[in-house]
C-alpha positions as a LaTeX table, in Angstrom:
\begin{tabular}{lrrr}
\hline
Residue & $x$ (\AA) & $y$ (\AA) & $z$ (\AA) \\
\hline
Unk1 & 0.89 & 66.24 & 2.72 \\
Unk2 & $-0.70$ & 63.96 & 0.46 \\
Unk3 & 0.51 & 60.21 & 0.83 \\
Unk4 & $-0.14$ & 57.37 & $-1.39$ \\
Unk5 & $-0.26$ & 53.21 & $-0.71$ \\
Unk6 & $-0.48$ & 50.68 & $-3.58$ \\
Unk7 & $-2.11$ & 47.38 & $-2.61$ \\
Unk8 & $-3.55$ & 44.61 & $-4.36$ \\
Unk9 & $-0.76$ & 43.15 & $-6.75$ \\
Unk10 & 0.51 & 39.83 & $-6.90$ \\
Unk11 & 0.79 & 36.53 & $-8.59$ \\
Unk12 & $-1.86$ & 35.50 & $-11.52$ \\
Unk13 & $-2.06$ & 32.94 & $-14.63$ \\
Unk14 & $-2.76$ & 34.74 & $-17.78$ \\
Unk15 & $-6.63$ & 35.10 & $-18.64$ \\
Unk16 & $-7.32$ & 36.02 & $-14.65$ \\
Unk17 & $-7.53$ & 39.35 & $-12.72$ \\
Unk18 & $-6.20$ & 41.53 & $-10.62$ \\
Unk19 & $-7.96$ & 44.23 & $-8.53$ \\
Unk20 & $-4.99$ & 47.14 & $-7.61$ \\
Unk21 & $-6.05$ & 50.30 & $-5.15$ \\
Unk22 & $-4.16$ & 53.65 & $-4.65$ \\
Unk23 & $-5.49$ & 54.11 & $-1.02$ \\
Unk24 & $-5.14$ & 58.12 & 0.00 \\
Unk25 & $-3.72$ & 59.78 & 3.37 \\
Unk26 & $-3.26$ & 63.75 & 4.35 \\
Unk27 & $-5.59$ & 65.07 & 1.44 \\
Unk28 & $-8.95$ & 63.77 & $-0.19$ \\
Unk29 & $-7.51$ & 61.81 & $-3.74$ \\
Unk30 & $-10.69$ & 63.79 & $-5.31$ \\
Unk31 & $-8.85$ & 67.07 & $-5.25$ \\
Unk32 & $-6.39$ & 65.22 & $-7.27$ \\
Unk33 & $-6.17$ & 63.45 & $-10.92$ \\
Unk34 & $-5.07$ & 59.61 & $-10.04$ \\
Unk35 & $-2.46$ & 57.97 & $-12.43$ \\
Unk36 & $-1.49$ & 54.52 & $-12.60$ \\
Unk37 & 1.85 & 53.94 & $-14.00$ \\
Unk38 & 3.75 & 50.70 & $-14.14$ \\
Unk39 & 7.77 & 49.75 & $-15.10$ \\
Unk40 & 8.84 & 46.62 & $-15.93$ \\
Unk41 & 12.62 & 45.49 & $-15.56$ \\
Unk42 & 15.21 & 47.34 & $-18.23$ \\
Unk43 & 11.87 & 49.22 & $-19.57$ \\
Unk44 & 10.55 & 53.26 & $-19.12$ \\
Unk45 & 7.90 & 53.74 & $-16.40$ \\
Unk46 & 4.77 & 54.31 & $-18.67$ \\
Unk47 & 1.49 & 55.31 & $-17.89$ \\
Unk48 & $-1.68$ & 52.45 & $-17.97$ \\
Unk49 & $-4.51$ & 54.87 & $-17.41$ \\
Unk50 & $-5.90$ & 58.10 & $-15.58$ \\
Unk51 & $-8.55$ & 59.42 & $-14.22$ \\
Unk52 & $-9.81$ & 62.79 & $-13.21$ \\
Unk53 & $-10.54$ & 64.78 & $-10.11$ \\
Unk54 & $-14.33$ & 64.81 & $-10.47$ \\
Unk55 & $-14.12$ & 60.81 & $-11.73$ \\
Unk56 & $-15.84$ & 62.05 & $-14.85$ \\
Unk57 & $-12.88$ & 61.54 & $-17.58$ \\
Unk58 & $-10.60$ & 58.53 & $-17.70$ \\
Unk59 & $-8.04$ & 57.87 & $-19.92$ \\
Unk60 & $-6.23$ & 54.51 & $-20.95$ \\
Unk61 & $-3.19$ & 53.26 & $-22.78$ \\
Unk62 & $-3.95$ & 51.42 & $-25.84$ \\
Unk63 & $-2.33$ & 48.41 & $-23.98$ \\
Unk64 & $-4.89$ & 48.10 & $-21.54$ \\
Unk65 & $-7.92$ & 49.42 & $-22.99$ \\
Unk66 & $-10.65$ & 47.12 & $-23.01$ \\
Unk67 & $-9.09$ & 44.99 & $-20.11$ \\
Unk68 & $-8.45$ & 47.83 & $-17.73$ \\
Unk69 & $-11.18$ & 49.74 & $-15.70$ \\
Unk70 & $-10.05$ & 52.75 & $-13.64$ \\
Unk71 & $-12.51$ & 53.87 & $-10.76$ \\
Unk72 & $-12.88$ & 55.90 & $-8.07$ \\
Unk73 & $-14.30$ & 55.06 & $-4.53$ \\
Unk74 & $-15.00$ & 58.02 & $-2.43$ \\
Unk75 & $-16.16$ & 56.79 & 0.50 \\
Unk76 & $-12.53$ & 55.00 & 1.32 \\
Unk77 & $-10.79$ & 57.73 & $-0.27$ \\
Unk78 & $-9.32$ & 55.23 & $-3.28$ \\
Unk79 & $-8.78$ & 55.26 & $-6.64$ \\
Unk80 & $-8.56$ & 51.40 & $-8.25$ \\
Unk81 & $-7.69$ & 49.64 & $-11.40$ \\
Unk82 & $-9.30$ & 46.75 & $-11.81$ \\
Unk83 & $-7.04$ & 44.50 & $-14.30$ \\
Unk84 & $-8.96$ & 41.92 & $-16.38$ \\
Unk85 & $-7.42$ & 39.12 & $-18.85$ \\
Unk86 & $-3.80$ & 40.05 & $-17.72$ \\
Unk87 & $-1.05$ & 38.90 & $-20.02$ \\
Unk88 & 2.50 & 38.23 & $-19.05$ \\
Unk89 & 3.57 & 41.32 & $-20.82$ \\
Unk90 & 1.41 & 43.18 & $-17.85$ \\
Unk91 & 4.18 & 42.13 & $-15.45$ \\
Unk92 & 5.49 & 45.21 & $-13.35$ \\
Unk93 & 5.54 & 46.78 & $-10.66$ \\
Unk94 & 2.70 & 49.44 & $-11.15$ \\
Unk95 & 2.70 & 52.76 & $-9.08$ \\
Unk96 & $-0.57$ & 55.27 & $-8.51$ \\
Unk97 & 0.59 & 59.19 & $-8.57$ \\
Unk98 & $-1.31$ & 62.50 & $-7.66$ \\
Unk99 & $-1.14$ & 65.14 & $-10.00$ \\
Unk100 & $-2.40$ & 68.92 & $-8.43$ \\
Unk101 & $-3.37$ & 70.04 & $-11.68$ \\
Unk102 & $-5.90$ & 67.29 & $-12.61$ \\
Unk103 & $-4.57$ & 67.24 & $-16.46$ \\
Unk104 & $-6.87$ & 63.86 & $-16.95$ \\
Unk105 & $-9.98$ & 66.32 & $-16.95$ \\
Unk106 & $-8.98$ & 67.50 & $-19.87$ \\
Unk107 & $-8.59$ & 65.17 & $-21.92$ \\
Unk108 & $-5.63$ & 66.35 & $-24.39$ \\
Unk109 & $-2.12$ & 67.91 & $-22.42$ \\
Unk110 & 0.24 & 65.78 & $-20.21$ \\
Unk111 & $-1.68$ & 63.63 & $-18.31$ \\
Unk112 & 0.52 & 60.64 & $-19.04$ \\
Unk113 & 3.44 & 62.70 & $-18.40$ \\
Unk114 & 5.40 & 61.10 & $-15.57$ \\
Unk115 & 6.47 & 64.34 & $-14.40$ \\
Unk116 & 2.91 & 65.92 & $-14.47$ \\
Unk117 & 2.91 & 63.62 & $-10.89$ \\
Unk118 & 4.72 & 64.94 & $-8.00$ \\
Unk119 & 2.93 & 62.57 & $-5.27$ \\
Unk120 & 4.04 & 58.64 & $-5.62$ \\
Unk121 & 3.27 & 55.49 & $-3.68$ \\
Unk122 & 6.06 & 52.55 & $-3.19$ \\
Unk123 & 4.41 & 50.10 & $-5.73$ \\
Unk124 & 3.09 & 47.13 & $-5.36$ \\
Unk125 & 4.45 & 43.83 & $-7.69$ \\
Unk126 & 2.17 & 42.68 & $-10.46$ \\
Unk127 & 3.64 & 39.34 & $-11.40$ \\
Unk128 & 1.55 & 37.38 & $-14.76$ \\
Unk129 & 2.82 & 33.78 & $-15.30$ \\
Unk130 & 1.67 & 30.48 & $-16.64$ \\
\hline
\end{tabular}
């Protein structure tokens, strides 16, 4: 079974970057489309961006377009996000998610669905303060 691991978050100062990565066990992530989702205290989970099976299509909220990048690297079986001029209002804890029916290839559908994901990491702590 497929198994996820979040890695990469931590402390940063507004204007700097992060570099997250979903790291994949059990089952190659490229038979899978990769979501990053994040939840900040009393807030929904929502989804920051997605990207398909094939690493052809990806797909960002309008919070994080421009300053998000969403990538695949096949060789270590990952799927990162790298996070550029973060702002405190990035602060969660973000989580990467496997969904079997690659619904980020197409563009339009539920691939920011939360329940379009049935394979979840722990999370790692994204923490943006002056």
């Amino acid at each position: 079974q497929l198994q996820l691991v979040e890695s990469g978050g931590g402390l940063s100062q507004p204007g700097r970057s992060l570099r997250l990565s979903c790291a994949g066990s059990g089952s190659p992530l490229n038979s899978y489309g990769i979501g990053w989702f994040r939840q900040a205290p009393g807030k929904e989970r929502e989804a920051v961006s997605c990207i398909s099976a094939a690493g052809s299509n990806t797909m960002y909220a309008d919070s994080v377009k421009g300053r998000f990048t969403i990538s695949r690297d096949k060789a270590k079986n990952t799927v990162n996000l790298q996070m550029d001029n973060l702002n405190v209002e990035d602060t969660a804890i973000y989580y990467c998610a496997a969904d079997p029916k690659n619904r980020c290839a197409a563009r339009n559908g539920r691939y920011f669905d939360p329940d379009s994901y049935n394979s979840w990491g722990q999370g790692t702590q994204v923490t943006v303060s002056s």
